[in-house]
C-alpha positions as a Markdown table, in Angstrom:
| # | Residue | x | y | z |
|---|---|---|---|---|
| 1 | Unk | -31.1 | 115.5 | 82.7 |
| 2 | Unk | -33.4 | 115.0 | 85.8 |
| 3 | Unk | -33.5 | 111.6 | 86.3 |
| 4 | Unk | -33.8 | 109.8 | 89.5 |
| 5 | Unk | -32.5 | 106.5 | 90.9 |
| 6 | Unk | -32.6 | 104.0 | 93.9 |
| 7 | Unk | -29.3 | 104.2 | 96.5 |
| 8 | Unk | -30.1 | 100.3 | 96.9 |
| 9 | Unk | -30.1 | 99.1 | 93.2 |
| 10 | Unk | -27.1 | 101.1 | 92.8 |
| 11 | Unk | -23.7 | 98.5 | 92.1 |
| 12 | Unk | -21.8 | 100.3 | 89.8 |
| 13 | Unk | -20.0 | 103.4 | 90.0 |
| 14 | Unk | -18.5 | 104.8 | 86.9 |
| 15 | Unk | -15.7 | 107.4 | 88.2 |
| 16 | Unk | -13.6 | 109.9 | 85.7 |
| 17 | Unk | -10.3 | 111.0 | 87.6 |
| 18 | Unk | -9.2 | 114.2 | 87.0 |
| 19 | Unk | -11.3 | 116.9 | 88.2 |
| 20 | Unk | -13.9 | 114.6 | 89.5 |
| 21 | Unk | -12.6 | 111.9 | 92.0 |
| 22 | Unk | -9.2 | 113.5 | 92.2 |
| 23 | Unk | -7.8 | 116.9 | 93.8 |
| 24 | Unk | -5.9 | 119.5 | 92.0 |
| 25 | Unk | -2.5 | 118.3 | 91.0 |
| 26 | Unk | -3.5 | 114.5 | 91.2 |
| 27 | Unk | -4.3 | 114.1 | 94.8 |
| 28 | Unk | -6.6 | 111.4 | 96.2 |
| 29 | Unk | -7.8 | 112.9 | 99.1 |
| 30 | Unk | -7.9 | 110.5 | 101.9 |
| 31 | Unk | -11.5 | 111.1 | 102.3 |
| 32 | Unk | -12.1 | 110.0 | 99.1 |
| 33 | Unk | -10.0 | 107.0 | 99.1 |
| 34 | Unk | -11.4 | 105.9 | 102.3 |
| 35 | Unk | -15.1 | 106.5 | 101.2 |
| 36 | Unk | -14.5 | 104.1 | 98.2 |
| 37 | Unk | -12.2 | 101.6 | 99.9 |
| 38 | Unk | -15.2 | 101.2 | 102.0 |
| 39 | Unk | -17.9 | 100.8 | 99.3 |
| 40 | Unk | -15.6 | 98.3 | 97.4 |
| 41 | Unk | -15.4 | 96.3 | 101.0 |
| 42 | Unk | -19.4 | 96.7 | 100.4 |
| 43 | Unk | -19.0 | 94.8 | 97.1 |
| 44 | Unk | -19.9 | 98.3 | 95.3 |
| 45 | Unk | -18.2 | 98.0 | 91.5 |
| 46 | Unk | -15.9 | 100.9 | 91.3 |
| 47 | Unk | -15.5 | 101.6 | 87.3 |
| 48 | Unk | -12.5 | 104.0 | 86.8 |
| 49 | Unk | -13.2 | 106.1 | 83.4 |
| 50 | Unk | -10.1 | 107.9 | 82.4 |
| 51 | Unk | -8.5 | 109.7 | 79.3 |
| 52 | Unk | -5.5 | 108.3 | 81.3 |
| 53 | Unk | -3.7 | 105.1 | 80.2 |
| 54 | Unk | -3.6 | 102.3 | 82.7 |
| 55 | Unk | -0.3 | 102.5 | 84.3 |
| 56 | Unk | -1.2 | 106.3 | 84.9 |
| 57 | Unk | -4.4 | 105.6 | 86.8 |
| 58 | Unk | -2.9 | 102.2 | 88.5 |
| 59 | Unk | -1.9 | 104.3 | 91.7 |
| 60 | Unk | -5.3 | 105.3 | 92.2 |
| 61 | Unk | -6.9 | 101.9 | 91.5 |
| 62 | Unk | -4.6 | 100.2 | 93.7 |
| 63 | Unk | -5.4 | 102.9 | 96.5 |
| 64 | Unk | -9.1 | 102.2 | 96.6 |
| 65 | Unk | -9.2 | 98.3 | 95.8 |
| 66 | Unk | -11.0 | 98.5 | 92.8 |
| 67 | Unk | -10.7 | 95.2 | 90.4 |
| 68 | Unk | -12.4 | 94.6 | 87.1 |
| 69 | Unk | -13.2 | 96.0 | 83.3 |
| 70 | Unk | -12.4 | 99.5 | 83.8 |
| 71 | Unk | -12.1 | 102.3 | 80.7 |
| 72 | Unk | -8.7 | 103.9 | 79.5 |
| 73 | Unk | -7.6 | 106.3 | 76.6 |
| 74 | Unk | -11.2 | 107.6 | 76.9 |
| 75 | Unk | -12.6 | 104.5 | 75.9 |
| 76 | Unk | -10.1 | 103.4 | 73.2 |
| 77 | Unk | -9.1 | 100.4 | 75.3 |
| 78 | Unk | -10.8 | 98.9 | 78.4 |
| 79 | Unk | -8.8 | 96.4 | 80.4 |
| 80 | Unk | -9.2 | 94.2 | 83.1 |
| 81 | Unk | -6.8 | 95.1 | 86.0 |
| 82 | Unk | -5.0 | 94.4 | 87.8 |
| 83 | Unk | -4.4 | 91.7 | 85.6 |
| 84 | Unk | -3.8 | 93.7 | 82.8 |
| 85 | Unk | -5.8 | 91.8 | 80.2 |
| 86 | Unk | -7.0 | 93.6 | 77.6 |
| 87 | Unk | -11.0 | 93.4 | 76.5 |
| 88 | Unk | -11.2 | 96.0 | 73.9 |
| 89 | Unk | -9.4 | 98.2 | 71.5 |
| 90 | Unk | -10.0 | 101.0 | 68.9 |
| 91 | Unk | -6.9 | 102.6 | 67.2 |
| 92 | Unk | -6.6 | 105.5 | 65.1 |
| 93 | Unk | -5.0 | 105.4 | 61.7 |
| 94 | Unk | -1.4 | 106.0 | 60.8 |
| 95 | Unk | -2.3 | 108.4 | 58.7 |
| 96 | Unk | -3.8 | 110.6 | 61.2 |
| 97 | Unk | -0.9 | 109.9 | 63.5 |
| 98 | Unk | 1.5 | 111.4 | 60.7 |
| 99 | Unk | -0.8 | 114.2 | 60.3 |
| 100 | Unk | -1.0 | 115.1 | 63.9 |
| 101 | Unk | 3.0 | 115.3 | 63.5 |
| 102 | Unk | 2.6 | 117.6 | 60.9 |
| 103 | Unk | 0.3 | 120.0 | 62.3 |
| 104 | Unk | 2.1 | 119.8 | 65.5 |
| 105 | Unk | 5.3 | 121.1 | 63.6 |
| 106 | Unk | 3.3 | 123.8 | 61.9 |
| 107 | Unk | 2.1 | 125.2 | 64.9 |
| 108 | Unk | 5.6 | 124.6 | 66.8 |
| 109 | Unk | 3.4 | 122.4 | 69.6 |
| 110 | Unk | 3.6 | 119.4 | 71.7 |
| 111 | Unk | 2.2 | 116.2 | 70.2 |
| 112 | Unk | 2.4 | 112.7 | 71.6 |
| 113 | Unk | 0.8 | 109.4 | 70.6 |
| 114 | Unk | 0.3 | 105.7 | 72.7 |
| 115 | Unk | 1.0 | 102.6 | 70.9 |
| 116 | Unk | -1.2 | 99.7 | 71.8 |
| 117 | Unk | -0.2 | 97.6 | 75.0 |
| 118 | Unk | 2.5 | 94.8 | 73.8 |
| 119 | Unk | 4.2 | 96.9 | 71.1 |
| 120 | Unk | 7.8 | 97.7 | 70.4 |
| 121 | Unk | 8.3 | 101.2 | 70.2 |
| 122 | Unk | 11.3 | 100.4 | 67.9 |
| 123 | Unk | 10.1 | 97.7 | 66.0 |
| 124 | Unk | 6.5 | 98.2 | 66.2 |
| 125 | Unk | 6.0 | 94.7 | 66.6 |
| 126 | Unk | 4.5 | 92.6 | 69.5 |
| 127 | Unk | 7.0 | 92.9 | 72.6 |
| 128 | Unk | 6.3 | 91.0 | 75.7 |
| 129 | Unk | 8.6 | 93.1 | 77.8 |
| 130 | Unk | 6.5 | 96.0 | 76.6 |
| 131 | Unk | 3.4 | 95.5 | 79.1 |
| 132 | Unk | 1.7 | 98.5 | 78.8 |
| 133 | Unk | 1.4 | 100.9 | 75.8 |
| 134 | Unk | 4.3 | 103.0 | 75.2 |
| 135 | Unk | 4.0 | 106.9 | 74.7 |
| 136 | Unk | 5.7 | 108.4 | 72.3 |
| 137 | Unk | 7.1 | 112.3 | 71.9 |
| 138 | Unk | 9.1 | 114.2 | 69.3 |
| 139 | Unk | 10.9 | 116.3 | 71.9 |
| 140 | Unk | 11.4 | 116.5 | 75.8 |
| 141 | Unk | 10.4 | 120.2 | 76.6 |
| 142 | Unk | 8.0 | 121.8 | 79.3 |
| 143 | Unk | 5.2 | 120.0 | 77.7 |
| 144 | Unk | 6.3 | 116.4 | 78.1 |
| 145 | Unk | 7.7 | 117.6 | 81.7 |
| 146 | Unk | 4.3 | 118.7 | 82.7 |
| 147 | Unk | 2.6 | 115.5 | 81.2 |
| 148 | Unk | 5.2 | 113.2 | 83.3 |
| 149 | Unk | 4.7 | 115.2 | 86.4 |
| 150 | Unk | 1.0 | 114.6 | 85.7 |
| 151 | Unk | 0.9 | 110.8 | 85.0 |
| 152 | Unk | 4.5 | 109.3 | 85.8 |
| 153 | Unk | 4.7 | 108.1 | 82.3 |
| 154 | Unk | 8.7 | 107.8 | 80.9 |
| 155 | Unk | 8.1 | 108.9 | 77.0 |
| 156 | Unk | 10.1 | 107.4 | 74.6 |
| 157 | Unk | 11.7 | 110.3 | 72.1 |
| 158 | Unk | 10.9 | 109.0 | 68.5 |
| 159 | Unk | 11.2 | 111.0 | 65.4 |
| 160 | Unk | 6.8 | 110.7 | 65.0 |
| 161 | Unk | 6.7 | 111.4 | 61.2 |
| 162 | Unk | 8.7 | 108.6 | 61.1 |
| 163 | Unk | 6.3 | 106.0 | 63.3 |
| 164 | Unk | 3.8 | 105.7 | 60.4 |
| 165 | Unk | 6.5 | 103.4 | 58.6 |
| 166 | Unk | 6.5 | 101.1 | 61.1 |
| 167 | Unk | 4.1 | 98.2 | 60.7 |
| 168 | Unk | 1.2 | 99.2 | 63.1 |
| 169 | Unk | -2.1 | 98.8 | 62.1 |
| 170 | Unk | -3.0 | 101.8 | 64.2 |
| 171 | Unk | -2.2 | 103.9 | 68.0 |
| 172 | Unk | -4.5 | 104.4 | 70.6 |
| 173 | Unk | -4.6 | 107.8 | 70.7 |
| 174 | Unk | -2.7 | 111.3 | 69.6 |
| 175 | Unk | -2.7 | 114.0 | 72.1 |
| 176 | Unk | -2.1 | 117.7 | 71.7 |
| 177 | Unk | -0.8 | 119.8 | 74.6 |
| 178 | Unk | -1.1 | 123.0 | 73.7 |
| 179 | Unk | -2.9 | 126.9 | 75.0 |
| 180 | Unk | -6.4 | 126.6 | 74.3 |
| 181 | Unk | -6.5 | 129.1 | 72.1 |
| 182 | Unk | -4.6 | 126.6 | 69.5 |
| 183 | Unk | -7.7 | 124.0 | 70.0 |
| 184 | Unk | -10.0 | 125.6 | 67.3 |
| 185 | Unk | -7.5 | 125.4 | 64.7 |
| 186 | Unk | -6.3 | 122.1 | 65.4 |
| 187 | Unk | -9.5 | 120.9 | 65.4 |
| 188 | Unk | -10.3 | 122.4 | 62.1 |
| 189 | Unk | -7.5 | 121.2 | 60.3 |
| 190 | Unk | -7.8 | 117.7 | 61.6 |
| 191 | Unk | -11.6 | 117.5 | 60.9 |
| 192 | Unk | -10.7 | 118.9 | 57.2 |
| 193 | Unk | -8.3 | 116.2 | 57.1 |
| 194 | Unk | -10.2 | 113.7 | 58.3 |
| 195 | Unk | -13.8 | 114.5 | 58.7 |
| 196 | Unk | -16.2 | 112.1 | 61.0 |
| 197 | Unk | -13.7 | 109.5 | 61.0 |
| 198 | Unk | -11.9 | 110.9 | 64.2 |
| 199 | Unk | -13.1 | 112.4 | 67.4 |
| 200 | Unk | -11.2 | 115.2 | 68.9 |
| 201 | Unk | -12.0 | 116.0 | 72.6 |
| 202 | Unk | -10.8 | 118.0 | 75.2 |
| 203 | Unk | -10.1 | 115.7 | 78.5 |
| 204 | Unk | -7.8 | 118.6 | 80.5 |
| 205 | Unk | -7.8 | 122.2 | 80.0 |
| 206 | Unk | -4.5 | 122.0 | 77.5 |
| 207 | Unk | -5.6 | 118.2 | 76.6 |
| 208 | Unk | -6.8 | 117.8 | 73.2 |
| 209 | Unk | -7.0 | 114.2 | 72.1 |
| 210 | Unk | -7.7 | 112.8 | 68.9 |
| 211 | Unk | -9.2 | 109.0 | 68.9 |
| 212 | Unk | -11.0 | 107.1 | 66.2 |
| 213 | Unk | -14.6 | 107.7 | 65.6 |
| 214 | Unk | -16.6 | 105.6 | 67.9 |
| 215 | Unk | -14.9 | 105.7 | 70.7 |
| 216 | Unk | -16.0 | 107.2 | 73.6 |
| 217 | Unk | -16.0 | 106.6 | 77.6 |
| 218 | Unk | -19.5 | 106.0 | 76.7 |
| 219 | Unk | -18.9 | 103.0 | 74.6 |
| 220 | Unk | -15.7 | 101.9 | 76.9 |
| 221 | Unk | -18.1 | 102.2 | 79.8 |
| 222 | Unk | -20.8 | 100.2 | 77.8 |
| 223 | Unk | -18.2 | 97.3 | 77.3 |
| 224 | Unk | -17.1 | 97.4 | 80.9 |
| 225 | Unk | -20.4 | 97.3 | 82.2 |
| 226 | Unk | -21.5 | 94.4 | 80.0 |
| 227 | Unk | -18.3 | 92.3 | 81.1 |
| 228 | Unk | -19.1 | 93.5 | 84.9 |
| 229 | Unk | -23.2 | 92.3 | 84.0 |
| 230 | Unk | -24.5 | 95.9 | 85.0 |
| 231 | Unk | -27.6 | 97.2 | 83.8 |
| 232 | Unk | -27.7 | 100.9 | 83.3 |
| 233 | Unk | -30.1 | 101.8 | 86.1 |
| 234 | Unk | -27.2 | 100.1 | 88.3 |
| 235 | Unk | -24.8 | 102.5 | 87.5 |
| 236 | Unk | -24.1 | 106.2 | 88.2 |
| 237 | Unk | -21.5 | 107.8 | 86.1 |
| 238 | Unk | -19.4 | 110.9 | 87.4 |
| 239 | Unk | -17.4 | 113.3 | 85.1 |
| 240 | Unk | -16.6 | 116.9 | 84.7 |
| 241 | Unk | -15.1 | 117.4 | 80.9 |
| 242 | Unk | -16.8 | 116.9 | 77.4 |
| 243 | Unk | -15.2 | 113.7 | 77.4 |
| 244 | Unk | -17.4 | 112.6 | 80.1 |
| 245 | Unk | -20.7 | 113.3 | 78.4 |
| 246 | Unk | -20.9 | 110.0 | 76.6 |
| 247 | Unk | -21.1 | 108.0 | 80.4 |
| 248 | Unk | -24.0 | 110.1 | 81.3 |
| 249 | Unk | -26.4 | 108.4 | 78.5 |
| 250 | Unk | -25.1 | 104.7 | 79.3 |
| 251 | Unk | -25.5 | 104.9 | 83.5 |
| 252 | Unk | -29.0 | 105.6 | 84.8 |
| 253 | Unk | -27.8 | 108.3 | 86.2 |
| 254 | Unk | -24.9 | 111.2 | 86.1 |
| 255 | Unk | -23.3 | 113.8 | 88.4 |
| 256 | Unk | -21.1 | 116.4 | 87.8 |
| 257 | Unk | -19.0 | 118.9 | 90.1 |
| 258 | Unk | -19.3 | 122.3 | 90.9 |
| 259 | Unk | -16.0 | 123.0 | 89.0 |
| 260 | Unk | -17.5 | 120.9 | 85.8 |
| 261 | Unk | -17.8 | 122.6 | 82.7 |
| 262 | Unk | -21.6 | 124.5 | 82.2 |
| 263 | Unk | -22.0 | 121.9 | 79.4 |
| 264 | Unk | -21.6 | 119.1 | 81.5 |
| 265 | Unk | -23.5 | 120.8 | 84.5 |
| 266 | Unk | -26.6 | 121.0 | 82.1 |
| 267 | Unk | -26.1 | 117.1 | 81.2 |
| 268 | Unk | -26.3 | 116.0 | 84.8 |
| 269 | Unk | -29.0 | 114.6 | 86.6 |
| 270 | Unk | -27.2 | 116.2 | 90.2 |
| 271 | Unk | -24.6 | 118.7 | 90.6 |
| 272 | Unk | -22.2 | 117.9 | 94.1 |
| 273 | Unk | -19.3 | 119.7 | 96.1 |
| 274 | Unk | -16.1 | 121.0 | 94.3 |
| 275 | Unk | -13.3 | 118.6 | 93.5 |
| 276 | Unk | -11.0 | 121.1 | 95.7 |
| 277 | Unk | -13.1 | 120.1 | 98.4 |
| 278 | Unk | -13.5 | 116.5 | 98.1 |
| 279 | Unk | -17.2 | 116.6 | 96.5 |
| 280 | Unk | -17.2 | 113.5 | 95.5 |
| 281 | Unk | -16.9 | 111.7 | 98.9 |
| 282 | Unk | -19.1 | 114.1 | 100.1 |
| 283 | Unk | -21.8 | 113.1 | 98.0 |
| 284 | Unk | -21.2 | 109.3 | 98.5 |
| 285 | Unk | -21.4 | 109.2 | 102.1 |
| 286 | Unk | -24.5 | 111.3 | 102.2 |
| 287 | Unk | -25.9 | 108.5 | 99.7 |
| 288 | Unk | -24.8 | 105.5 | 100.9 |
| 289 | Unk | -23.3 | 105.9 | 104.4 |
| 290 | Unk | -26.4 | 108.2 | 105.9 |
| 291 | Unk | -28.9 | 105.5 | 106.9 |
């Protein structure tokens, strides 16, 4: 793309977290934190748009002081934070959840699913004590440990094949954590079974997510912008992975860091410095604070 924008007209920034806003190992750099906080203080609307769960993004949101409708689970959930009010949910069917568990057992890889917010992992029914959606795994291995270190979310161990028997309409998403060499095989098995009724996307080098058809960060951003009263030409989107691409067409302008995949860099209007050097902050300072 090669679109342009007028900085003084920008009212919102849609920011992916991992690989874009955050440095390696999920670190929010001081320069980035201070820059985003300063923008929030000036009235800029920061819209976190992430594959992470609400609680896994909360420490970053609170650090920059951003509030309002934001995008989680790659768009499967849009929630107002910090209130936690769910504005939109789009779940995968339990047959998809069940088949994902079959594939994981067959290939010997890690698989996990997220229940919708407010649902008990024991009964599948509403539970006011379960504010966020529970993360379910079959066993606690190295992949689960990695995900815990990545997000801080404590998983619940369950027989995922038995989850399909609970009185649930669906789950927020399923996710395989496996070497990328498995990804094509997983995609083929899932698409052979469910076709275009589901969407599969990579959100991190080893994370392959299964979400419902129609779910995307782009759709989530559209809903969040609608709740915020923002127009496309008033928003810049930032992302580095294939799950960020749908945002690029919803926002009026799109940027990617140098570390983004080639496909994402080719789709962006502008390429800025890598996340390892807090490129997002450097770019935003130049655009909004250098005049």
